[in-house]
Coordinates of C-alpha atoms in Angstrom, one line a residue:
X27 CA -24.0 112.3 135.5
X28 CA -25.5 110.9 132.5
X29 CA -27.5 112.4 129.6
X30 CA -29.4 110.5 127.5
X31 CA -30.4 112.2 124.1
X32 CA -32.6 111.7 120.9
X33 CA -33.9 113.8 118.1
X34 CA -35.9 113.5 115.0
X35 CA -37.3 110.0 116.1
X36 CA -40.6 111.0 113.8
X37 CA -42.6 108.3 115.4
X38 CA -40.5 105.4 113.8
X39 CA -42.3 102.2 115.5
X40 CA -40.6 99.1 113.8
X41 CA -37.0 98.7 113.4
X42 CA -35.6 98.3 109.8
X43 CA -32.5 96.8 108.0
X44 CA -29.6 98.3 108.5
X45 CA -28.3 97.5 104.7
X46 CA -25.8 100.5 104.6
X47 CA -24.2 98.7 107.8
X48 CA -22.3 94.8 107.7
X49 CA -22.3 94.4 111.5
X50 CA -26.0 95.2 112.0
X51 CA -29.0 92.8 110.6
X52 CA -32.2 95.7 111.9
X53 CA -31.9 99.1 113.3
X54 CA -34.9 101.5 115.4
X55 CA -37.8 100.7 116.2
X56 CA -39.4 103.1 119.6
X57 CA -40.5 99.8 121.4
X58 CA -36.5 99.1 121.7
X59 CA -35.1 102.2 121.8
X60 CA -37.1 102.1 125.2
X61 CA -35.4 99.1 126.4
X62 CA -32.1 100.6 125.2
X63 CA -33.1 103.6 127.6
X64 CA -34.0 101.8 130.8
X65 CA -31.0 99.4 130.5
X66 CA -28.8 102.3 130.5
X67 CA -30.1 104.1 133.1
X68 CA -30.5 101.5 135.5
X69 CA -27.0 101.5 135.1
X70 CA -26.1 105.3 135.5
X71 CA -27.6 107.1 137.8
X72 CA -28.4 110.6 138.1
X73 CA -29.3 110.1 134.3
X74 CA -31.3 112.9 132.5
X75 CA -33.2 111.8 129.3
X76 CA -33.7 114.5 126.7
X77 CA -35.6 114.7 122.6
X78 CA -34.4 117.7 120.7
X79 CA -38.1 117.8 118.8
X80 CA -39.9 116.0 115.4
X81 CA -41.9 113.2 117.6
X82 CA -44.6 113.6 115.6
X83 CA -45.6 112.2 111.7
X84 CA -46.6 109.0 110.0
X85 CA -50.4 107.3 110.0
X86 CA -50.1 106.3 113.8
X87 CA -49.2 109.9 115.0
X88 CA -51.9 111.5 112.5
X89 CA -54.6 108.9 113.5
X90 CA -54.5 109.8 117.3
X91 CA -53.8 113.4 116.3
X92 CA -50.3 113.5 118.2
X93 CA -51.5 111.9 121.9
X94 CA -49.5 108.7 120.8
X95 CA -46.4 110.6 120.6
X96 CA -47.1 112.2 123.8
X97 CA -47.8 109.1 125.7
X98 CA -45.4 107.0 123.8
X99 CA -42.0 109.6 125.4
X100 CA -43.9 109.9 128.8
X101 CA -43.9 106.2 128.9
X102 CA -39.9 106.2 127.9
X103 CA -39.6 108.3 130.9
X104 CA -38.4 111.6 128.7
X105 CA -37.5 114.7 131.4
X106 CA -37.9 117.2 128.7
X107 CA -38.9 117.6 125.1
X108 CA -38.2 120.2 122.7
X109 CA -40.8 121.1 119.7
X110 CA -39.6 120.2 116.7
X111 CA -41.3 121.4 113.0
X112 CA -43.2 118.2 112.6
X113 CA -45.6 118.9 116.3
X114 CA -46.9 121.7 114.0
X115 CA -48.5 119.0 110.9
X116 CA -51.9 119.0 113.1
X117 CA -51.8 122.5 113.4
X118 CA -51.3 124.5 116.7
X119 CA -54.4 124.6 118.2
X120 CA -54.3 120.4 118.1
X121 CA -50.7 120.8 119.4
X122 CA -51.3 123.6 122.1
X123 CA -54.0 121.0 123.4
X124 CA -52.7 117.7 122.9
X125 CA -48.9 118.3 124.6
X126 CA -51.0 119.1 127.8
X127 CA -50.8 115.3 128.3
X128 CA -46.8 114.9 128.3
X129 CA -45.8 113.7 131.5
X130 CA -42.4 115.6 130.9
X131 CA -42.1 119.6 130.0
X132 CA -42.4 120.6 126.3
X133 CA -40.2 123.5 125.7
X134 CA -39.4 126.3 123.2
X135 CA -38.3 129.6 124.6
X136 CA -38.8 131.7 121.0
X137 CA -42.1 130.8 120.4
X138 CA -45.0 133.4 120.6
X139 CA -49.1 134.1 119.9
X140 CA -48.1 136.7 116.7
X141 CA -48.0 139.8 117.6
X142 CA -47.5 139.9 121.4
X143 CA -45.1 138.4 124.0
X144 CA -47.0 135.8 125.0
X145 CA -44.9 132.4 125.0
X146 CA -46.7 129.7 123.3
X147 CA -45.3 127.0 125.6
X148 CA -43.0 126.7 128.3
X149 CA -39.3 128.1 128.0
X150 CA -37.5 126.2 130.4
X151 CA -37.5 123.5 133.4
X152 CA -35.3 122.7 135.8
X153 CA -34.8 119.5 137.2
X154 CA -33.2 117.7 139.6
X155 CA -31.8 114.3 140.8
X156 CA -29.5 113.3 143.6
X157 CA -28.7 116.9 144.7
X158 CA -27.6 117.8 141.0
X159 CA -29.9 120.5 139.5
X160 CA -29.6 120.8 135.6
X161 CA -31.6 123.6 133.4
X162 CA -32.8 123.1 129.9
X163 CA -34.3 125.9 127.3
X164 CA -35.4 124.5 124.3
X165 CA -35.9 126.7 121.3
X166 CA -37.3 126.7 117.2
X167 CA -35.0 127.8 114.5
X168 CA -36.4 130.4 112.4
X169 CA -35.7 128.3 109.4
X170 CA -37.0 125.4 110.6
X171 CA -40.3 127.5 111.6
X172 CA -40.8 129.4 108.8
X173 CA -39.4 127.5 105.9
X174 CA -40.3 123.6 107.3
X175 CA -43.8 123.9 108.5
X176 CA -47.2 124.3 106.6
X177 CA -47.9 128.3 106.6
X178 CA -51.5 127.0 107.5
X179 CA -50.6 125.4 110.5
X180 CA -48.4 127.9 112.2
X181 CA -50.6 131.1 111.4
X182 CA -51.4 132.7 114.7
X183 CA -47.7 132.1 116.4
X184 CA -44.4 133.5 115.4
X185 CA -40.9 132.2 115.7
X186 CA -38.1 134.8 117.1
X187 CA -34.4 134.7 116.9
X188 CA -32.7 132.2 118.9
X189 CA -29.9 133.1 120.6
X190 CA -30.7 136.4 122.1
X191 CA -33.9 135.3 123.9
X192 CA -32.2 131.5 125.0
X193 CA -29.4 133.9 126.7
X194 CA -31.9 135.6 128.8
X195 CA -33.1 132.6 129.9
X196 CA -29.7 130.8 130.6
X197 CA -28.5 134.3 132.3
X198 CA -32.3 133.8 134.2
X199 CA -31.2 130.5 135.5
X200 CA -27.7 130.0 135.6
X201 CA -26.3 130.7 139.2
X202 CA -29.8 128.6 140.4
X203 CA -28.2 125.0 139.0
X204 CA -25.5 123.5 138.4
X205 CA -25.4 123.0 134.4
X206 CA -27.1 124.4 131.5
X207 CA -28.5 122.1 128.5
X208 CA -29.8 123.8 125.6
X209 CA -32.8 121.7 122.9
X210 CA -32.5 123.5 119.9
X211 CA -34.0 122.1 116.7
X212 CA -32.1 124.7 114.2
X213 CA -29.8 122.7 111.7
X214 CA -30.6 122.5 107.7
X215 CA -33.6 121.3 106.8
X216 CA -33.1 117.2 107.5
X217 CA -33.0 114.5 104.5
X218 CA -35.0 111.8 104.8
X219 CA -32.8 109.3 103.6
X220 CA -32.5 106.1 105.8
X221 CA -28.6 105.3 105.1
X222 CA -27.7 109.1 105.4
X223 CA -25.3 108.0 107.9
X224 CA -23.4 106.0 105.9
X225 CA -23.9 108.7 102.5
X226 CA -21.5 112.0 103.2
X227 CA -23.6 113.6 100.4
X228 CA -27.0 114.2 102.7
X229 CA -25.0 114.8 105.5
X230 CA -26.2 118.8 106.3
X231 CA -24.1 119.1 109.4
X232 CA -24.5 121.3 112.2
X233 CA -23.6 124.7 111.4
X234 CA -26.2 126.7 113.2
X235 CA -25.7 124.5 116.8
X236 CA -21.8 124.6 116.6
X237 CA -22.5 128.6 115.7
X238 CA -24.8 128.9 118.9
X239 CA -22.3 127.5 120.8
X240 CA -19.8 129.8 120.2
X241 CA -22.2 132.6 120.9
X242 CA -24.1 131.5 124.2
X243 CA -22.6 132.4 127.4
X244 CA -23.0 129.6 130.3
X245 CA -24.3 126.8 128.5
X246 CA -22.6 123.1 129.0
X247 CA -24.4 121.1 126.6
X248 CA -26.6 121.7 123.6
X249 CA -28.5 118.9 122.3
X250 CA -29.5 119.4 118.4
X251 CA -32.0 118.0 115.5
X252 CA -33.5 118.6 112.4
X253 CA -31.2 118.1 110.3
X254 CA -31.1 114.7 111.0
X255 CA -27.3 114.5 111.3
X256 CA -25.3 112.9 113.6
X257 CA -21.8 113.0 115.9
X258 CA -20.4 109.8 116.7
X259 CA -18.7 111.8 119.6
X260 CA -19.9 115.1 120.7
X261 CA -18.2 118.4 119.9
X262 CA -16.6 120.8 122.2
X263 CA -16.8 124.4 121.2
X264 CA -13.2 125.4 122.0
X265 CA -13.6 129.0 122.7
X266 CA -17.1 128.4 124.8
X267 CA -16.4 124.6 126.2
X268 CA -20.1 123.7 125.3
X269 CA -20.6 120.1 124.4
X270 CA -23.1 119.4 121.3
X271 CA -24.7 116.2 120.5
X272 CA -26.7 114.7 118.0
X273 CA -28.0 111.6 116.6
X274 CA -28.9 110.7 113.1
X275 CA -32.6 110.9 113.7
X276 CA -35.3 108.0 113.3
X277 CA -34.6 106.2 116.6
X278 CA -32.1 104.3 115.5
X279 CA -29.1 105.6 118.3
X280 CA -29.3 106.4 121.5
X281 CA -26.7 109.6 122.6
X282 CA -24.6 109.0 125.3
X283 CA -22.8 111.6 127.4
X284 CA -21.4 111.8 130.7
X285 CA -20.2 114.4 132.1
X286 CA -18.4 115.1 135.6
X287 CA -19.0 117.6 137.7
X288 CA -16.3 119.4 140.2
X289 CA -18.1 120.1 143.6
X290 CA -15.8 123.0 144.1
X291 CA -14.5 124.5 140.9
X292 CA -18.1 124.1 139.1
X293 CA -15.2 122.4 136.1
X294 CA -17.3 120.3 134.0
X295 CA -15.3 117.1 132.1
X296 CA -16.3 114.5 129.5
X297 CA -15.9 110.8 130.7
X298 CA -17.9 109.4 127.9
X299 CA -20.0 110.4 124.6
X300 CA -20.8 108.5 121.5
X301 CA -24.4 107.1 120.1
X302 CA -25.2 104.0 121.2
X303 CA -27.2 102.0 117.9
X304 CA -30.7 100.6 118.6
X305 CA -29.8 96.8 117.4
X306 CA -33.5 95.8 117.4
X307 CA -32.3 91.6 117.0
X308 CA -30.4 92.2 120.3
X309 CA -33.2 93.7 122.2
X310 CA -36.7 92.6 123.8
X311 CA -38.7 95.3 122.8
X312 CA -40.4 97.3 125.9
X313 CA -44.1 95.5 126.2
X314 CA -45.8 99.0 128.1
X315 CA -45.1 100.7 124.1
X316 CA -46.2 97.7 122.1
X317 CA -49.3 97.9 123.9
X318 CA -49.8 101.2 123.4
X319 CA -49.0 101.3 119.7
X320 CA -51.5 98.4 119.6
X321 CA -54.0 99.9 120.9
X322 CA -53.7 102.9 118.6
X323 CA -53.8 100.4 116.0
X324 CA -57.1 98.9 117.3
X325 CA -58.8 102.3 117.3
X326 CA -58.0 102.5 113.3
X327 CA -58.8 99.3 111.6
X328 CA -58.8 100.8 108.5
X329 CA -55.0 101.5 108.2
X330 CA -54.6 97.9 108.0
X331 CA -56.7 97.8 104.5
X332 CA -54.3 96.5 101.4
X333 CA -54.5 99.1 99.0
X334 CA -52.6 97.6 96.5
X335 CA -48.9 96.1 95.5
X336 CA -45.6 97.6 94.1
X337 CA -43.3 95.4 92.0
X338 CA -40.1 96.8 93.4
X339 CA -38.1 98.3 96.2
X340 CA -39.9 101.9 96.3
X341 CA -36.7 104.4 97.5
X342 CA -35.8 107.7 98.8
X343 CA -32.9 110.2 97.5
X344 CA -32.8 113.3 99.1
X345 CA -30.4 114.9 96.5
X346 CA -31.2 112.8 93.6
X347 CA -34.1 111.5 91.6
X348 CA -35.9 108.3 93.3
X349 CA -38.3 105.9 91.8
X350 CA -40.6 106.4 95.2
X351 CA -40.6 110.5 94.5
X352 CA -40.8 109.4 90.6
X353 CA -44.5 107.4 91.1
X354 CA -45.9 109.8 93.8
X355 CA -44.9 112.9 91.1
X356 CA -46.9 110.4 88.6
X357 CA -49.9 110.0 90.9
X358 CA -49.8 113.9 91.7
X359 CA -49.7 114.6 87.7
X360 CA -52.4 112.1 86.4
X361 CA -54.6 113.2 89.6
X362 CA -54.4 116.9 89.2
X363 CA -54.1 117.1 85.2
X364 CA -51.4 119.7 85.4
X365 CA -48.3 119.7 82.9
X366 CA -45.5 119.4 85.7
X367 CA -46.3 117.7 88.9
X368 CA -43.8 118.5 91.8
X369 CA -42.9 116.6 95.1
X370 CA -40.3 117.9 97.5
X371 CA -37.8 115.0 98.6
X372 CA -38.3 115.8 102.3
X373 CA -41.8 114.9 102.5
X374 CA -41.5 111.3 101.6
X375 CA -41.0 109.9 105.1
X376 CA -40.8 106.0 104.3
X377 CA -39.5 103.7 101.6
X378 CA -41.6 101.0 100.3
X379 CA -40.8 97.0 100.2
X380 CA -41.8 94.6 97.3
X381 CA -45.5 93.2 97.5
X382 CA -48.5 94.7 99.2
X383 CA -48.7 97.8 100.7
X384 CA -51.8 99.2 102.9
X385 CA -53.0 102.2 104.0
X386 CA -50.9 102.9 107.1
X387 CA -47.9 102.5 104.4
X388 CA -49.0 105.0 102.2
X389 CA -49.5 107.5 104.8
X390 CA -46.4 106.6 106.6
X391 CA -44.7 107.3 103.0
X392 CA -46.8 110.8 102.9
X393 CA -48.0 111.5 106.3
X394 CA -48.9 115.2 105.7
X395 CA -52.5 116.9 106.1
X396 CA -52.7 119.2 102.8
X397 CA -54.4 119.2 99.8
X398 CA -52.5 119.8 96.3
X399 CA -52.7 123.4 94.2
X400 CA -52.4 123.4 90.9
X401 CA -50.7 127.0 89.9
X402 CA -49.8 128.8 87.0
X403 CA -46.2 129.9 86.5
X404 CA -44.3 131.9 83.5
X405 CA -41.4 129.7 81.4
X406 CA -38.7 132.2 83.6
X407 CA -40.7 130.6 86.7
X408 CA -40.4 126.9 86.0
X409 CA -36.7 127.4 85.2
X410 CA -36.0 129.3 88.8
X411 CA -38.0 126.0 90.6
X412 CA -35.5 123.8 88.8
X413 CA -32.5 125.8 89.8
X414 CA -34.2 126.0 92.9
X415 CA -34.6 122.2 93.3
X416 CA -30.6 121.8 91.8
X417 CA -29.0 124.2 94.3
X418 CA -30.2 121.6 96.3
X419 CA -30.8 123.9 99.6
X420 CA -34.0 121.8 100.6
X421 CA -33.4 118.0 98.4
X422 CA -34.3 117.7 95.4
X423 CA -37.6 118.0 93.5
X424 CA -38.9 114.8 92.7
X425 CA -40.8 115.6 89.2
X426 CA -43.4 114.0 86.6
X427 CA -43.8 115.6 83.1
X428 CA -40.0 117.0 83.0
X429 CA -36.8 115.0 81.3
X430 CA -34.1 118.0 82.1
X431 CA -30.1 117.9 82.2
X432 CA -28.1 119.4 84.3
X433 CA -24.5 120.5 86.0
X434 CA -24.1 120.1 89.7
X435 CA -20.6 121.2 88.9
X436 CA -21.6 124.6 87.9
X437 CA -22.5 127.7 90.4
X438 CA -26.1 127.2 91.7
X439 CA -28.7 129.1 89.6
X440 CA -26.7 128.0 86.5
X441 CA -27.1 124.5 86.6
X442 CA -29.7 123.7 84.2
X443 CA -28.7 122.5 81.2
X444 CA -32.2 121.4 79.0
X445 CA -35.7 121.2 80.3
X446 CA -38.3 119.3 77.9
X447 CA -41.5 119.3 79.4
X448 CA -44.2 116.2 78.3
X449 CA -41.1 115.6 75.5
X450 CA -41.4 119.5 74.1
X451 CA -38.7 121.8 74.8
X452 CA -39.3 124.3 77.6
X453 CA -40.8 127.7 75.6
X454 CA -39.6 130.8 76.9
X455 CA -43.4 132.0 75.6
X456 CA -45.8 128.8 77.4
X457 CA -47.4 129.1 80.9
X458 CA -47.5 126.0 82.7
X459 CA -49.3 124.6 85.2
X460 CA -47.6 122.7 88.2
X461 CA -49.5 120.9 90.7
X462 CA -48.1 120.5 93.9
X463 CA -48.8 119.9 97.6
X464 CA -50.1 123.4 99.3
X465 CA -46.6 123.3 101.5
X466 CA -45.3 123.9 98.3
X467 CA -47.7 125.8 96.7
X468 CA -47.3 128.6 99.7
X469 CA -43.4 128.5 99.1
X470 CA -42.5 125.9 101.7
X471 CA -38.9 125.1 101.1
X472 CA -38.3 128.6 99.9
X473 CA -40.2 127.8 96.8
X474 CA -41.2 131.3 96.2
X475 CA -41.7 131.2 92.5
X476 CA -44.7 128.6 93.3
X477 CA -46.0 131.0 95.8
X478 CA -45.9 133.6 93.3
X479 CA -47.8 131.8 90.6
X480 CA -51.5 131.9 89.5
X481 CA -53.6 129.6 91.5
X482 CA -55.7 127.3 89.5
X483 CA -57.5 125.3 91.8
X484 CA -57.3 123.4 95.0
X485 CA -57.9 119.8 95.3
X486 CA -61.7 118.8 97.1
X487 CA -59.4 116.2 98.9
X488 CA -56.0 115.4 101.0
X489 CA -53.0 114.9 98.7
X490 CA -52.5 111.5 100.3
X491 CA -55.8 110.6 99.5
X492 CA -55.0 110.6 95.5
X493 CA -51.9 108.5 96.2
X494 CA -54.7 105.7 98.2
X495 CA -57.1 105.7 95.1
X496 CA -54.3 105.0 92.4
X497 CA -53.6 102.1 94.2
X498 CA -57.2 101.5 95.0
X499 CA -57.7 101.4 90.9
X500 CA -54.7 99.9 90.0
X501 CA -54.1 97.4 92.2
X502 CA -50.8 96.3 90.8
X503 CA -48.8 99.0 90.8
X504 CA -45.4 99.3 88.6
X505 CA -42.9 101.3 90.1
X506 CA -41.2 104.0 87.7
X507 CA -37.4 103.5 87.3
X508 CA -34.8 106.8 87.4
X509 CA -33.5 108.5 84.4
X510 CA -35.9 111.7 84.1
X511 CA -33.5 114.1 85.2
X512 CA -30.0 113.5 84.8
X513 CA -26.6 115.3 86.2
X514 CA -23.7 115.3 84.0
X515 CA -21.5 115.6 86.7
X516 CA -22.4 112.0 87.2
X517 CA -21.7 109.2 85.1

């Protein structure tokens, strides 16, 4: 049998360069990752087809509220999708009635209405195909939950631990088919840096999955995401014999793994696993999900407005400073009037190409539904957000209004060398104020101190909406080079 897997696509419609890669000229794109997916099933058959969560984000997705998503995997004929983080950006009333179109289960067995022990969705399916009868759980990782999504959006339902309640379920189900595949979208926060699979630094591994698999009883296969990384081959626990999988997110591999199945012993055996790569100039890209991204496009005109132009290649670092992070910080600064404006590295989604760049762009770049705080925080506070941002646990803290130096060498917490904020040096006596998105500002990414500070005042609009208007005004727009904050472990 073969299983088909994905994870992390984050509604990634047109293919890109694949720069970091010689023997690839473009890379992605959903319209021929379907093709990729119905020319390898028609030639493996019983063939399961599986997302480990994060369909949603970008203009597209926010435009149609997340039914594009939704119709875009039904009409890739998904058989089951785990929730990811980013189904949560719409909040979970929009999600709760939105996924009620998927023509495929949406799954997560740890999910529940706060306070009682009603699921929020469904915890598992079981499905079958030429006799063989395979059961999936999906399931949230608290992290993920709790330290990834908007507070704002998730209030009302509550995230439990993972493996305990996915046990119940496989113990449930186990002696009723014949394997068990666990979703689980669990790993380290993800960085959104398209050549991360050719950069060993953003690389955050799959700790919690490979843990997990070592822990569960009965599973075969777990399928992983959020962290964006990827297994060329898949992993065998050696101690449980459960296989893990993952891709590097975006849509730009497909996983393959097949597995055989003894009629008699119940042994299961690997006769093939790697990731299959989405080489868009080799593919005729599936015409049922252009339409339908077309006709999403239709119904919002206005993302096709030019807003503006940039004069360079606009990039994303996840652990260093980027000239994208560098003029969003700026927008964010000369919008809000605060001393320090902060953007965290994960929430810049796309990079930008030279020349003109519209409205879907921009909100492809920074697809998030928040406004920005501005919020008062001690000297002692500001230092702890730029050890914070140099431990590096969620990126790195893109910044405008701070030139600092510092040590990746040292132990984290005792990185920073100098701070000078707007040129002065940082004064152990001065509040500041820091302006950053509400995710933020409610100690998303574990930025506490932030959540602990004095709030100023909220912005009357979306955050994104300041980053349309500079463009709007300026028209030709000069993108900030590098240099503000500098590692001396680097030369």
């Amino acid at each position: 049998m073969t299983f088909l897997y994905t994870n992390d696509i984050e509604s990634v419609y047109e293919p890109i360069e694949a720069f970091w890669n010689p023997d690839i000229e473009r890379i992605g794109g959903i319209p021929y990752l379907a093709t990729l997916i119905h020319q390898v099933r028609e030639k493996n058959q019983p063939s399961f087809l599986f997302d480990a969560g994060d369909i949603y984000t970008g203009a597209l997705s926010q435009a149609s509220e997340g039914r594009l998503a939704f119709d875009l995997y039904s009409l890739m004929g998904y058989d089951a999708v785990n929730l990811g983080n980013h189904e949560f950006e719409y909040g979970w009333e929009s999600l709760h009635r939105v996924q009620q179109r998927a023509r495929f289960p949406v799954l997560s067995a740890n999910l529940f209405y706060q306070g009682t022990d009603i699921p929020f969705c469904q915890a598992y399916t079981i499905l079958e195909q030429e006799g063989i009868r395979v059961g999936v759980i999906g399931a949230m990782g608290v992290d993920a939950f709790v330290n990834a999504t908007n507070p704002a959006h998730r209030q009302g339902i509550e995230v439990r631990p993972v493996a305990p309640i996915v046990q119940k379920y496989v113990d449930q189900i186990r002696d009723e088919v014949d394997l068990v595949v666990v979703l689980t979208h669990q790993n380290r926060t993800a960085p959104m840096q398209t050549d991360k699979e050719a950069d060993p630094e953003v690389q955050r591994g799959f700790d919690e999955d490979y843990a997990l698999a070592g822990e569960l009883k009965g599973v075969d296969v777990i399928f992983g995401g959020h962290s964006d990384h990827g297994l060329w081959k898949p992993v065998r626990h050696p101690h449980t014999g459960t296989w893990i999988g993952l891709t590097f997110g975006q849509g730009k591999y497909l996983g393959l793994l097949r597995l055989s199945l003894d009629s008699e012993s119940r042994a299961v055996k690997l006769v093939e696993g790697r990731l299959l790569p989405v080489e868009s100039n080799k593919l005729i890209p599936d015409p049922k999900i252009l339409a339908r991204i077309a006709a999403e496009r239709e119904r919002s005109p206005h993302l096709s407005e030019v807003v503006g132009s940039i004069d360079v290649m606009a990039f994303r670092r996840y652990y260093r400073e980027s000239n994208l992070g560098n003029l969003l910080a700026d927008i964010l600064k000369q919008a809000s009037g605060a001393d320090i404006a902060v953007m965290n590295s994960g929430s810049l989604r796309v990079d930008f190409a030279p020349g003109e760049v519209t409205v879907e762009e921009i909100l492809n770049a920074y697809p998030f539904i928040d406004k920005f705080h501005v919020v008062e925080i001690d000297s002692a506070g500001l230092r702890e957000l730029l050890e914070h941002s140099y431990g590096l646990h969620y990126g790195y803290a893109q910044m405008a209004g701070v030139q600092a130096t510092y040590d990746s060498r040292k132990p984290i917490g005792k990185r920073l060398v100098e701070a000078k904020i707007n040129g002065e040096p940082l004064d152990p006596a001065k509040r500041y104020t820091v302006a950053s998105s509400a995710f933020l500002a409610n100690g998303g990414d574990n930025y506490a101190m932030l959540k602990s500070g004095r709030l100023i005042r909220k912005s009357p609009n979306w955050l994104s909406q300041s980053f349309l208007d500079y463009f709007r005004t300026h028209k030709q727009v000069r993108v900030p080079p590098v240099g503000r904050q500098r590692d001396l472990a680097r030369k």
